[in-house]
PDB file of C-alpha atoms in Angstrom:
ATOM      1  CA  UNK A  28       1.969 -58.108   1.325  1.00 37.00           C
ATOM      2  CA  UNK A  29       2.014 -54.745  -0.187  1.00 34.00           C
ATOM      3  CA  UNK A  30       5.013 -53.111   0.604  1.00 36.00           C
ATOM      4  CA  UNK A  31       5.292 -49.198   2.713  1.00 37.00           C
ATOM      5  CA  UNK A  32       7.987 -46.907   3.062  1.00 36.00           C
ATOM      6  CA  UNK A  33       9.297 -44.468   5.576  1.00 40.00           C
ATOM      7  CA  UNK A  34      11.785 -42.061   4.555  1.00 40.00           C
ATOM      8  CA  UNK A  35      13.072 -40.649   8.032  1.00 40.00           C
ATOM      9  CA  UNK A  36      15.026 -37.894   7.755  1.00 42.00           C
ATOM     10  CA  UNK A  37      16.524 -38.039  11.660  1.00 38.00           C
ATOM     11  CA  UNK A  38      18.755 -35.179  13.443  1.00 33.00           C
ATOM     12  CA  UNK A  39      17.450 -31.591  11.606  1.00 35.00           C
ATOM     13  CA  UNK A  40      16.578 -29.714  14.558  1.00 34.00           C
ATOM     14  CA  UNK A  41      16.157 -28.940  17.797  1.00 37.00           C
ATOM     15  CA  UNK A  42      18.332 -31.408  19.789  1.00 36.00           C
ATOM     16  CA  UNK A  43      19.076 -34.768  18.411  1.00 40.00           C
ATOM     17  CA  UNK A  44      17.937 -38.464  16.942  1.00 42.00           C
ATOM     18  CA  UNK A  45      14.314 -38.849  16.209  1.00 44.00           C
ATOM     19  CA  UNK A  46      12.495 -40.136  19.237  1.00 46.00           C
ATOM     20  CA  UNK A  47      11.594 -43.978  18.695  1.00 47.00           C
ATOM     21  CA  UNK A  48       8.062 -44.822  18.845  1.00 45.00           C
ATOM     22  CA  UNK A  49       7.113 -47.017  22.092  1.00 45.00           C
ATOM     23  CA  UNK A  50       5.590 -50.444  22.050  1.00 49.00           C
ATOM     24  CA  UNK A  51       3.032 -48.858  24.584  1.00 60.00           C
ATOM     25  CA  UNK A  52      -0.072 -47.496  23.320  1.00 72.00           C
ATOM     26  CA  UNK A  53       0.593 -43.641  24.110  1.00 77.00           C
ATOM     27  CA  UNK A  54      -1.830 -40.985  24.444  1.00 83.00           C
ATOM     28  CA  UNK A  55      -3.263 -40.569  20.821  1.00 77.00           C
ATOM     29  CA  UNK A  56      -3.535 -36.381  21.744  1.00 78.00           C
ATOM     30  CA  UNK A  57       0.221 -35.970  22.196  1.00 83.00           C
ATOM     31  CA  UNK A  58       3.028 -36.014  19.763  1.00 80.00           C
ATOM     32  CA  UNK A  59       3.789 -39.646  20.347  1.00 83.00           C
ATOM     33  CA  UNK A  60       0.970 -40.612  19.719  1.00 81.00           C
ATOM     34  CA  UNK A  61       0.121 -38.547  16.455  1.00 82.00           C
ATOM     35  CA  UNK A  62       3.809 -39.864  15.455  1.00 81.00           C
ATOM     36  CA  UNK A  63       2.933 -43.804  16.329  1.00 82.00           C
ATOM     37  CA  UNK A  64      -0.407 -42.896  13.879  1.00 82.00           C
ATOM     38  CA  UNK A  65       1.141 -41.707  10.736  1.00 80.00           C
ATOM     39  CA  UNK A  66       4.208 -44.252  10.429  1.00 80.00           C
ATOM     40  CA  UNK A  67       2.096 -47.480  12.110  1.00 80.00           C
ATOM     41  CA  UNK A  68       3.439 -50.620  10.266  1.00 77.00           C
ATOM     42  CA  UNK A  69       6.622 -48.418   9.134  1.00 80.00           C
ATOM     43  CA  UNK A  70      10.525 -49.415  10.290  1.00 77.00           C
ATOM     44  CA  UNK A  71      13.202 -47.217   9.349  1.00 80.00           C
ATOM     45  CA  UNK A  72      15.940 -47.443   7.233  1.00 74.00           C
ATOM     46  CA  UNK A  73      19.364 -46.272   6.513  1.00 69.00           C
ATOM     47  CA  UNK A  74      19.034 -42.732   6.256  1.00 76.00           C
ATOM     48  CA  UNK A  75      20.357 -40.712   3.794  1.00 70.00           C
ATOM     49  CA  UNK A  76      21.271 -36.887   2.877  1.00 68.00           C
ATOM     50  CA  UNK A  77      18.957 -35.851   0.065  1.00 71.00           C
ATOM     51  CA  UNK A  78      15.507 -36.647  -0.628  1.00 69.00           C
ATOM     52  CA  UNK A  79      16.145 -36.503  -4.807  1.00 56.00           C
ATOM     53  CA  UNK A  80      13.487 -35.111  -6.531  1.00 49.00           C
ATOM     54  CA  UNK A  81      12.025 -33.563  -4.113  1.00 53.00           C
ATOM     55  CA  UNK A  82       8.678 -31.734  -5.046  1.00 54.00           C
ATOM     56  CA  UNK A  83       6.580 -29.087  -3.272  1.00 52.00           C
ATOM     57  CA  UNK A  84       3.884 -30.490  -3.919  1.00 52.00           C
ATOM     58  CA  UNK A  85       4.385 -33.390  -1.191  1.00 58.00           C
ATOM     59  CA  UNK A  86       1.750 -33.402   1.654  1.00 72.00           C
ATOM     60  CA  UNK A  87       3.983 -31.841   4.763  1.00 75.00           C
ATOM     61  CA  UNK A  88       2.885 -32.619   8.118  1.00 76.00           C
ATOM     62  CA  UNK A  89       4.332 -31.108  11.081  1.00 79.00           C
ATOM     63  CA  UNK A  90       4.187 -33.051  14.814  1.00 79.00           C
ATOM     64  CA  UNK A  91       6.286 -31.217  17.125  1.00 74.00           C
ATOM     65  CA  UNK A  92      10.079 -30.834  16.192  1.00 72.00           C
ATOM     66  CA  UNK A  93       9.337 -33.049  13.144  1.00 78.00           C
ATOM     67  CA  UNK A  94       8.491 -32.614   9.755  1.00 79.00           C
ATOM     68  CA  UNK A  95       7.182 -35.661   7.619  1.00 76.00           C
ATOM     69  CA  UNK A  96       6.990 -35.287   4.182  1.00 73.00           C
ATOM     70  CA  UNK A  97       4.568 -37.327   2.420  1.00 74.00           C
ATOM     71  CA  UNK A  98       5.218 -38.720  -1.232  1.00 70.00           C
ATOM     72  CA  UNK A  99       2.573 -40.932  -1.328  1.00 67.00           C
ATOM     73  CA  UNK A 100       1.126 -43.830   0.351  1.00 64.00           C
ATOM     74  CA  UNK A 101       4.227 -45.946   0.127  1.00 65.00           C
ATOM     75  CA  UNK A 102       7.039 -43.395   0.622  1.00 73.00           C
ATOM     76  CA  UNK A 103       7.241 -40.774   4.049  1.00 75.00           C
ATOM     77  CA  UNK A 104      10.721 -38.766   5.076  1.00 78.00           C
ATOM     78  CA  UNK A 105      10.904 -37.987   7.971  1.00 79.00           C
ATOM     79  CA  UNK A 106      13.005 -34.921   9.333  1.00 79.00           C
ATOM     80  CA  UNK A 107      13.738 -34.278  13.223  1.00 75.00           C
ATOM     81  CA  UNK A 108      14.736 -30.630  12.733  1.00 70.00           C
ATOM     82  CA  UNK A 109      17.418 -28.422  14.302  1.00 61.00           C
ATOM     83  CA  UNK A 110      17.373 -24.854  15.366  1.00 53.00           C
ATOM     84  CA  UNK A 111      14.193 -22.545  16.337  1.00 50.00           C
ATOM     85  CA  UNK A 112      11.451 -25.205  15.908  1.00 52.00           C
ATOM     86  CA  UNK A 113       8.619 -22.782  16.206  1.00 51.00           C
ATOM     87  CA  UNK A 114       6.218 -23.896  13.741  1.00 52.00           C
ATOM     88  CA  UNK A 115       2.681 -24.034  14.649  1.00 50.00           C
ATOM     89  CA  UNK A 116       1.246 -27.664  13.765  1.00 53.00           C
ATOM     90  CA  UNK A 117      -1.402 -27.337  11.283  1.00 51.00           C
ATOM     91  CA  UNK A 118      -1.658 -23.995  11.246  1.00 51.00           C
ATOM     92  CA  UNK A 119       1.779 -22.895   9.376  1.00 54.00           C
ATOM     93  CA  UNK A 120       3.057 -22.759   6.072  1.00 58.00           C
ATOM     94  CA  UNK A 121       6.519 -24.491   5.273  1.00 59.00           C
ATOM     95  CA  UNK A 122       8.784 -22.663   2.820  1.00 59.00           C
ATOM     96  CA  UNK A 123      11.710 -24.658   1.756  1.00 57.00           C
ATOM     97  CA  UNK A 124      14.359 -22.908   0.341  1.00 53.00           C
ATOM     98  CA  UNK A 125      15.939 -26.066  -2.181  1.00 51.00           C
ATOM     99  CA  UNK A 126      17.916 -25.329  -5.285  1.00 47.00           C
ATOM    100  CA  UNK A 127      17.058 -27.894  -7.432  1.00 50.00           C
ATOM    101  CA  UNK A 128      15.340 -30.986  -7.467  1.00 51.00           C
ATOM    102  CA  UNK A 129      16.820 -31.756  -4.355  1.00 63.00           C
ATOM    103  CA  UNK A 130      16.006 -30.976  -0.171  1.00 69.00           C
ATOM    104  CA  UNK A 131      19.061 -31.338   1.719  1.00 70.00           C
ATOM    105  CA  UNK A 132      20.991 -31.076   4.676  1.00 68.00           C
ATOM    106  CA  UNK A 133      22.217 -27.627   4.866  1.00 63.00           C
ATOM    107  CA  UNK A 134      18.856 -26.195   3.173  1.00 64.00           C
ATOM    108  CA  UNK A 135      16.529 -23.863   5.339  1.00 60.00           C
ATOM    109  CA  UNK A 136      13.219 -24.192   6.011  1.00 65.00           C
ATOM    110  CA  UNK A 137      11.075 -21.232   7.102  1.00 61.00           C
ATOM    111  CA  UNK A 138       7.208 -21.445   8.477  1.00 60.00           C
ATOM    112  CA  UNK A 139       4.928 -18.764   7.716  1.00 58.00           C
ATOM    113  CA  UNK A 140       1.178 -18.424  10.030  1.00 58.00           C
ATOM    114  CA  UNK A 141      -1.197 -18.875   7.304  1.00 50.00           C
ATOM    115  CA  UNK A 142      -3.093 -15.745   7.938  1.00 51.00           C
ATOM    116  CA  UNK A 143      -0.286 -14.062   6.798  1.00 45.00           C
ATOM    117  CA  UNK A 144      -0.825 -15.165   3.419  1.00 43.00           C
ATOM    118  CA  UNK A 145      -4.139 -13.371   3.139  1.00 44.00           C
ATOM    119  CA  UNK A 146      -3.607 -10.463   5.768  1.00 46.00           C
ATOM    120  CA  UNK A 147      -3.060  -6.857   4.060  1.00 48.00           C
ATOM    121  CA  UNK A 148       0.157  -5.242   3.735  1.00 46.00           C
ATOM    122  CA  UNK A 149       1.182  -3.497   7.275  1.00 46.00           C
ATOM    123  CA  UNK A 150       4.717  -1.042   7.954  1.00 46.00           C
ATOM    124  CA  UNK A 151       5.657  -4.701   9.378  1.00 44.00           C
ATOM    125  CA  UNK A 152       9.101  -5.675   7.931  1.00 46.00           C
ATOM    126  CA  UNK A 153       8.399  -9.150   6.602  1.00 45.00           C
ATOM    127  CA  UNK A 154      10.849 -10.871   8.104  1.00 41.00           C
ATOM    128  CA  UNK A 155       8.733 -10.552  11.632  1.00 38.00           C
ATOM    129  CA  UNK A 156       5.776 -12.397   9.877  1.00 39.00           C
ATOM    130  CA  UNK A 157       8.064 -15.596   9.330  1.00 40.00           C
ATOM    131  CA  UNK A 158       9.071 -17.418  12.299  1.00 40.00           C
ATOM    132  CA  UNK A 159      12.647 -18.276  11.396  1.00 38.00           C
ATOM    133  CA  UNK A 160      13.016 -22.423  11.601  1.00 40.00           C
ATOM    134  CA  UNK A 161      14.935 -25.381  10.686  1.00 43.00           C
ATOM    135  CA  UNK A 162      18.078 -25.191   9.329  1.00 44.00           C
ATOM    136  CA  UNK A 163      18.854 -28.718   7.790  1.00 44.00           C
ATOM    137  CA  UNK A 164      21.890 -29.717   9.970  1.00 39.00           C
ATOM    138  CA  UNK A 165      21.782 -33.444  10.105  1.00 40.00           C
ATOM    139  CA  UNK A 166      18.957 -34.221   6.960  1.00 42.00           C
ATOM    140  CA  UNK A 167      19.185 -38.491   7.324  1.00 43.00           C
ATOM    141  CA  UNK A 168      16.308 -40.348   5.645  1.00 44.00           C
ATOM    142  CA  UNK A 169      15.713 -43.446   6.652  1.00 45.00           C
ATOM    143  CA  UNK A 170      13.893 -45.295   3.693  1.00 39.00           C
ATOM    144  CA  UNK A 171      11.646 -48.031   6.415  1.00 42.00           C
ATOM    145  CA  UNK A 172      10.046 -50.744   4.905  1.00 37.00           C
ATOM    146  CA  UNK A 173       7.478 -53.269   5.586  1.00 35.00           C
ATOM    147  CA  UNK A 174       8.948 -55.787   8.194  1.00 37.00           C
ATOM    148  CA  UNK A 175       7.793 -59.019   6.054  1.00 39.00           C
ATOM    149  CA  UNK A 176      10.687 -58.606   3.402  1.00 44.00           C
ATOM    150  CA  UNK A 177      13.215 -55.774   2.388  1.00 50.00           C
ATOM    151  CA  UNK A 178      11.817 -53.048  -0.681  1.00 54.00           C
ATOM    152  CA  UNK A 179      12.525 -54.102  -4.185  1.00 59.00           C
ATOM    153  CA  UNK A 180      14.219 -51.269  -6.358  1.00 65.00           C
ATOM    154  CA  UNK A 181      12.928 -48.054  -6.593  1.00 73.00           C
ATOM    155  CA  UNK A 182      12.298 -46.597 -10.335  1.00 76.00           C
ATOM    156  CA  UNK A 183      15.293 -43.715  -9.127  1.00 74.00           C
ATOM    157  CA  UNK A 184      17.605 -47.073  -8.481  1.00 76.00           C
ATOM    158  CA  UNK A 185      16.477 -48.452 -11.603  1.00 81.00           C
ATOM    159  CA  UNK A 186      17.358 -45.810 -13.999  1.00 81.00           C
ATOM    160  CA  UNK A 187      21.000 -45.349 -11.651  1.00 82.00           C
ATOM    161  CA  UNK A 188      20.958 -49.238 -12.550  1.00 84.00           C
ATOM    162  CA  UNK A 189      20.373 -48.342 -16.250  1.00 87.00           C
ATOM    163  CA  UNK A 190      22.568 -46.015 -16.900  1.00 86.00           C
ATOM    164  CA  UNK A 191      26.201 -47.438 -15.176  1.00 88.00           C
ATOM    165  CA  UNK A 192      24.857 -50.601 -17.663  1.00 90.00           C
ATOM    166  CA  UNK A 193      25.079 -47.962 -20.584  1.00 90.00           C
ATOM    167  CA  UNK A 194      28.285 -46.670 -19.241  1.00 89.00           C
ATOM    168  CA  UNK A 195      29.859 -49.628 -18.669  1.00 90.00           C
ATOM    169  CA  UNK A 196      29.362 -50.871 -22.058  1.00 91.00           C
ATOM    170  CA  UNK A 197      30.582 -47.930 -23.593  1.00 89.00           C
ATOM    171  CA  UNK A 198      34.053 -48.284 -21.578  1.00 89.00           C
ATOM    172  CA  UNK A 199      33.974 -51.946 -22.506  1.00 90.00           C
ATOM    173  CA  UNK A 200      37.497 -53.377 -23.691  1.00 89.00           C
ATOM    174  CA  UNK A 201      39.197 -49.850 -23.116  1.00 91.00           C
ATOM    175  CA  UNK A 202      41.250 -48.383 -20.259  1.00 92.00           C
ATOM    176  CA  UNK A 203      41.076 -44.915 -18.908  1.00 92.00           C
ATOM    177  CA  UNK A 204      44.454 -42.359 -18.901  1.00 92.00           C
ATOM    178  CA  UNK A 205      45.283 -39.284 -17.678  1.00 93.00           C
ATOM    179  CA  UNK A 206      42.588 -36.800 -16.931  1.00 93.00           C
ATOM    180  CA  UNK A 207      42.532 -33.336 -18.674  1.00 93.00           C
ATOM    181  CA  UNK A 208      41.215 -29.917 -18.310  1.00 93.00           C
ATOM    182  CA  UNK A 209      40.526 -29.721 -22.074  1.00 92.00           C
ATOM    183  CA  UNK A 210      39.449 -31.325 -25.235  1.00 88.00           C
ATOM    184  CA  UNK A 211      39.473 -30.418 -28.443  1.00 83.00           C
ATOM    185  CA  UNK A 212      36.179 -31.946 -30.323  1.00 78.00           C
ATOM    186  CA  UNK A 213      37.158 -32.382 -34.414  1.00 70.00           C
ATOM    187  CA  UNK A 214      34.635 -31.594 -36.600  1.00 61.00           C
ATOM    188  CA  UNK A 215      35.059 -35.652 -37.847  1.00 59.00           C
ATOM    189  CA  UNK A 216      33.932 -36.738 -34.192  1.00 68.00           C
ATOM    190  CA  UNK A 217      30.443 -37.978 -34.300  1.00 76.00           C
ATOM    191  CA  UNK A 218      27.889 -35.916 -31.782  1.00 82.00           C
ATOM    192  CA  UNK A 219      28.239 -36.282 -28.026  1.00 87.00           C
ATOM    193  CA  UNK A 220      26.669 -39.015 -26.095  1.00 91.00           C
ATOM    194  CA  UNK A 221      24.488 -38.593 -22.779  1.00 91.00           C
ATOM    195  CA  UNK A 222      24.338 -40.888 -20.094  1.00 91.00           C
ATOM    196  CA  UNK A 223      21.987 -40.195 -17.309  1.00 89.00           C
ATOM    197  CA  UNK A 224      22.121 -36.574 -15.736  1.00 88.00           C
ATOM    198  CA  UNK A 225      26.425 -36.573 -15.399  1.00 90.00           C
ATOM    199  CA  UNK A 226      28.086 -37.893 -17.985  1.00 93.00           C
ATOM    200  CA  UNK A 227      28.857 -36.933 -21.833  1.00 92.00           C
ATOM    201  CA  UNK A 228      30.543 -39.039 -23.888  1.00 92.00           C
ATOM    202  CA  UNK A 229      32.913 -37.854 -26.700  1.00 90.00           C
ATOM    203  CA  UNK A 230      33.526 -40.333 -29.604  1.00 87.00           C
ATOM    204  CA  UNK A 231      36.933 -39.119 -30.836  1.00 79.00           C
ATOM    205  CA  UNK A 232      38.206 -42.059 -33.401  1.00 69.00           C
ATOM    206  CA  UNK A 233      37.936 -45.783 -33.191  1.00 68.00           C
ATOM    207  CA  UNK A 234      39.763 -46.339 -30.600  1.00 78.00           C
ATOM    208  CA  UNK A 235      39.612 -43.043 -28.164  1.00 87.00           C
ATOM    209  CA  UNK A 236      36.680 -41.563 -26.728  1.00 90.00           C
ATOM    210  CA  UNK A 237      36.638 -38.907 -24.193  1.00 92.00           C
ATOM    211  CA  UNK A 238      34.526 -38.942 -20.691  1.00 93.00           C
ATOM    212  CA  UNK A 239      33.356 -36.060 -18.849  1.00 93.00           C
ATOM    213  CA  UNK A 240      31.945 -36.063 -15.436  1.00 91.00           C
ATOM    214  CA  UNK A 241      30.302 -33.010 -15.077  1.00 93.00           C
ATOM    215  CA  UNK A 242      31.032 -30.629 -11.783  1.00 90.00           C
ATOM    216  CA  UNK A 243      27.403 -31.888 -10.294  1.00 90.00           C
ATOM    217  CA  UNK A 244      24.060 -33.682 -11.033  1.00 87.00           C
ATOM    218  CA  UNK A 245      22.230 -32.008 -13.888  1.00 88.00           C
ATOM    219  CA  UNK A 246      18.705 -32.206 -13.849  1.00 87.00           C
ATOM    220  CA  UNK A 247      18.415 -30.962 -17.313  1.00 86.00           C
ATOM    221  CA  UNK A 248      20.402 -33.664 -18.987  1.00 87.00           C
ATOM    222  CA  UNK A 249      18.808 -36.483 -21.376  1.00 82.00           C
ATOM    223  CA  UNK A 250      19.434 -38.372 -23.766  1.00 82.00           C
ATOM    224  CA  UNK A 251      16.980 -36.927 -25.865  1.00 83.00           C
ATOM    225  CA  UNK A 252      18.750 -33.026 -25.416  1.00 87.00           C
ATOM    226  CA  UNK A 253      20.526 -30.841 -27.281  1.00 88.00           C
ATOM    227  CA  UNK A 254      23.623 -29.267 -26.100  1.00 88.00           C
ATOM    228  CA  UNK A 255      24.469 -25.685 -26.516  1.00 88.00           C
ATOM    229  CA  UNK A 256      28.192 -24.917 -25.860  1.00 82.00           C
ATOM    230  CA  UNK A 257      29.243 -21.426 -24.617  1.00 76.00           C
ATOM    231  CA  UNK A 258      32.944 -21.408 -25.922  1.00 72.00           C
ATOM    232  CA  UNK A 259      35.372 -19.133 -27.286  1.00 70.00           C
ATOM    233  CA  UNK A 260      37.920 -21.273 -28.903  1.00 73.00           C
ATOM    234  CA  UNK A 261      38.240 -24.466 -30.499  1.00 79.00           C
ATOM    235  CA  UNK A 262      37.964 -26.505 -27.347  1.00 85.00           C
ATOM    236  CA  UNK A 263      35.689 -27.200 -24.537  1.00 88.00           C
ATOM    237  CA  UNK A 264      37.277 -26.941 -20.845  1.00 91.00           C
ATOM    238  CA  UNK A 265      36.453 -27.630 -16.960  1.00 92.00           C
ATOM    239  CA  UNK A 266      34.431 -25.503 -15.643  1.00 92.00           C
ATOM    240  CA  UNK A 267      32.624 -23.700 -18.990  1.00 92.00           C
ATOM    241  CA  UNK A 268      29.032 -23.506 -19.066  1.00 91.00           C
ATOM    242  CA  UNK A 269      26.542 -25.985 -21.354  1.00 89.00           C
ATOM    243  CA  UNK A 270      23.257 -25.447 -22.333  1.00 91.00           C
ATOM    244  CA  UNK A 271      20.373 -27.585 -22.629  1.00 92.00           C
ATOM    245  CA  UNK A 272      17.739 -27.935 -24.974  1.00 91.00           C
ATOM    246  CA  UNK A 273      15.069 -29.911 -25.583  1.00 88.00           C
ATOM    247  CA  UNK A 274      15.171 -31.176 -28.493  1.00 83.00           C
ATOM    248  CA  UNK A 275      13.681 -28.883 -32.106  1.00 84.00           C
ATOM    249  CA  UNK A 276      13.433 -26.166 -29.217  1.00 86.00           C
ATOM    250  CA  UNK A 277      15.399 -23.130 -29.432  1.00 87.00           C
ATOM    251  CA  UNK A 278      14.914 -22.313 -25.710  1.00 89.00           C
ATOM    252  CA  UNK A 279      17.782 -23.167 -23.118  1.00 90.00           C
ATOM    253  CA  UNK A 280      15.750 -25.177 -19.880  1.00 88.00           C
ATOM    254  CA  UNK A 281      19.156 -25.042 -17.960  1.00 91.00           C
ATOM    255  CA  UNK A 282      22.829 -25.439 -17.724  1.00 91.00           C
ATOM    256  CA  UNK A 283      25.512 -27.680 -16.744  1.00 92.00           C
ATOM    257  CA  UNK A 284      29.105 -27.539 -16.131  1.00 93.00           C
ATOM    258  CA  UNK A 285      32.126 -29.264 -17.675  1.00 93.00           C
ATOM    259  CA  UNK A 286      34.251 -31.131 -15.189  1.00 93.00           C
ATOM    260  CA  UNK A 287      37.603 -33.378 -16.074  1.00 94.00           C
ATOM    261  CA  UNK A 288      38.030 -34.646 -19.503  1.00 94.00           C
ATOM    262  CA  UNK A 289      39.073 -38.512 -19.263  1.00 94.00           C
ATOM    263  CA  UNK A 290      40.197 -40.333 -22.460  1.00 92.00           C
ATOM    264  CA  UNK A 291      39.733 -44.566 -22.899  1.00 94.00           C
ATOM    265  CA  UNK A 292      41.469 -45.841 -24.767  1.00 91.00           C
ATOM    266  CA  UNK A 293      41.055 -49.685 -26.567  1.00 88.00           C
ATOM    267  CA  UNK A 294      43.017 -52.488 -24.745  1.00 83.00           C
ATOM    268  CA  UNK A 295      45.799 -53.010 -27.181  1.00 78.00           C
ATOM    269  CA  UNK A 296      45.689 -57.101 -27.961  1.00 72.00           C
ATOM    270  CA  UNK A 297      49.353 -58.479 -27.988  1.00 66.00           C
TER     271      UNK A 297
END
């Protein structure tokens, strides 16, 4: 059976848990019944506080207090909102106002009538043309899948998968020490290593190498970048600034920051 998923994102707005969907058939006109339609054959899941890489592109439908946001066939979040809910079904705009690749709780979402899009400039401040909305209190995303059997892996779980395998077997045999605010790179140590979108690897002799977990998720990272370090001095601390490039480009796509500096060292055999 070909698997769907839900992504619920229950408790954003106006007053509480996402209304469940009866077992009655209910009037296919109101809310509950537009609701029953778009997630038929759907359960939910354990929700969550980010949808991660979250595009604007996804197909947004609005049914009363709720927001769905449509990935694809196989995917829907689902957001019961908190605050103002005066969007117009159908006939507003959405603006979410995400940093990042990420929508989360705490973001704010705005609606816009769509004739306002198109309608000439008037003395009207524009704040009066947006009816104020949503402020992400509780974002919780169900993933819902197919009664028959639990979802396999997504490709985002796969890669997370992937990359604690890499990291894992570039700890392997060591042990980790005392955490530092700096480190000082030689000009001996071989290049730093990526691993997934948080952590750089510094190679400092055979049997040290130095871990940092940078401050947050950067989007930017890969394996395949180039890093561009905004120091002063001869080492790199918590805190400073990275650059990104991809690589043979001379233009920065975005920055990271340092966090701790960890050093493992090799197991010592007695």
């Amino acid at each position: 059976m070909r698997r769907l998923l839900i992504a619920s994102l229950a408790l954003i707005a106006c007053g509480g848990a996402a209304p469940a969907i009866e077992s009655t058939s209910p009037d296919p006109k109101s809310d509950e019944g537009k609701m029953a339609r778009a997630l038929k054959g759907l359960t939910p899941g354990k929700p969550v506080n980010c949808i991660s890489q979250f595009r604007p592109s996804y197909n947004t439908q609005t049914i009363g207090d709720t927001i769905l946001y449509r990935v694809n066939n196989r995917l829907v979040y689902r957001n019961d909102t908190t605050g103002g809910c005066s969007a117009t079904p159908g006939s507003d705009t959405l603006i979410v106002r995400n940093f990042g690749s990420q929508l989360c709780r705490g973001n704010i979402i705005r609606s816009k009538p769509v004739a306002a899009r198109s309608a000439p400039s008037s003395p009207t401040p524009r704040r009066s043309e947006m009816r104020t909305l949503l402020m992400l209190t509780a974002l919780a995303l169900p993933l819902a899948a197919a009664t028959a059997s639990p979802p396999g892996p997504s490709a985002l779980d796969r890669t997370r998968d992937r990359e604690a395998q890499d990291l894992a077997k570039a700890l392997e045999g060591r042990v980790p020490g005392k955490s530092e605010k700096c480190y000082f790179p030689t000009r001996a140590a071989a290049p730093p290593e990526i691993i997934g979108t948080r952590t750089i690897i510094y190679r400092q002799s055979g049997k040290r190498i130095w871990v940092n977990t940078l401050r947050e998720e950067c989007r930017w990272l890969r394996g395949d970048r180039t890093l561009v370090f905004e120091t002063l001095g001869s080492q790199v601390c918590r805190g400073e600034r990275i650059g990104v490039r991809p690589s043979g480009s001379p233009v920065t796509a975005g920055y990271c920051f340092f966090g701790d500096f960890t050093p493992y060292d090799r197991v010592t055999k007695p």
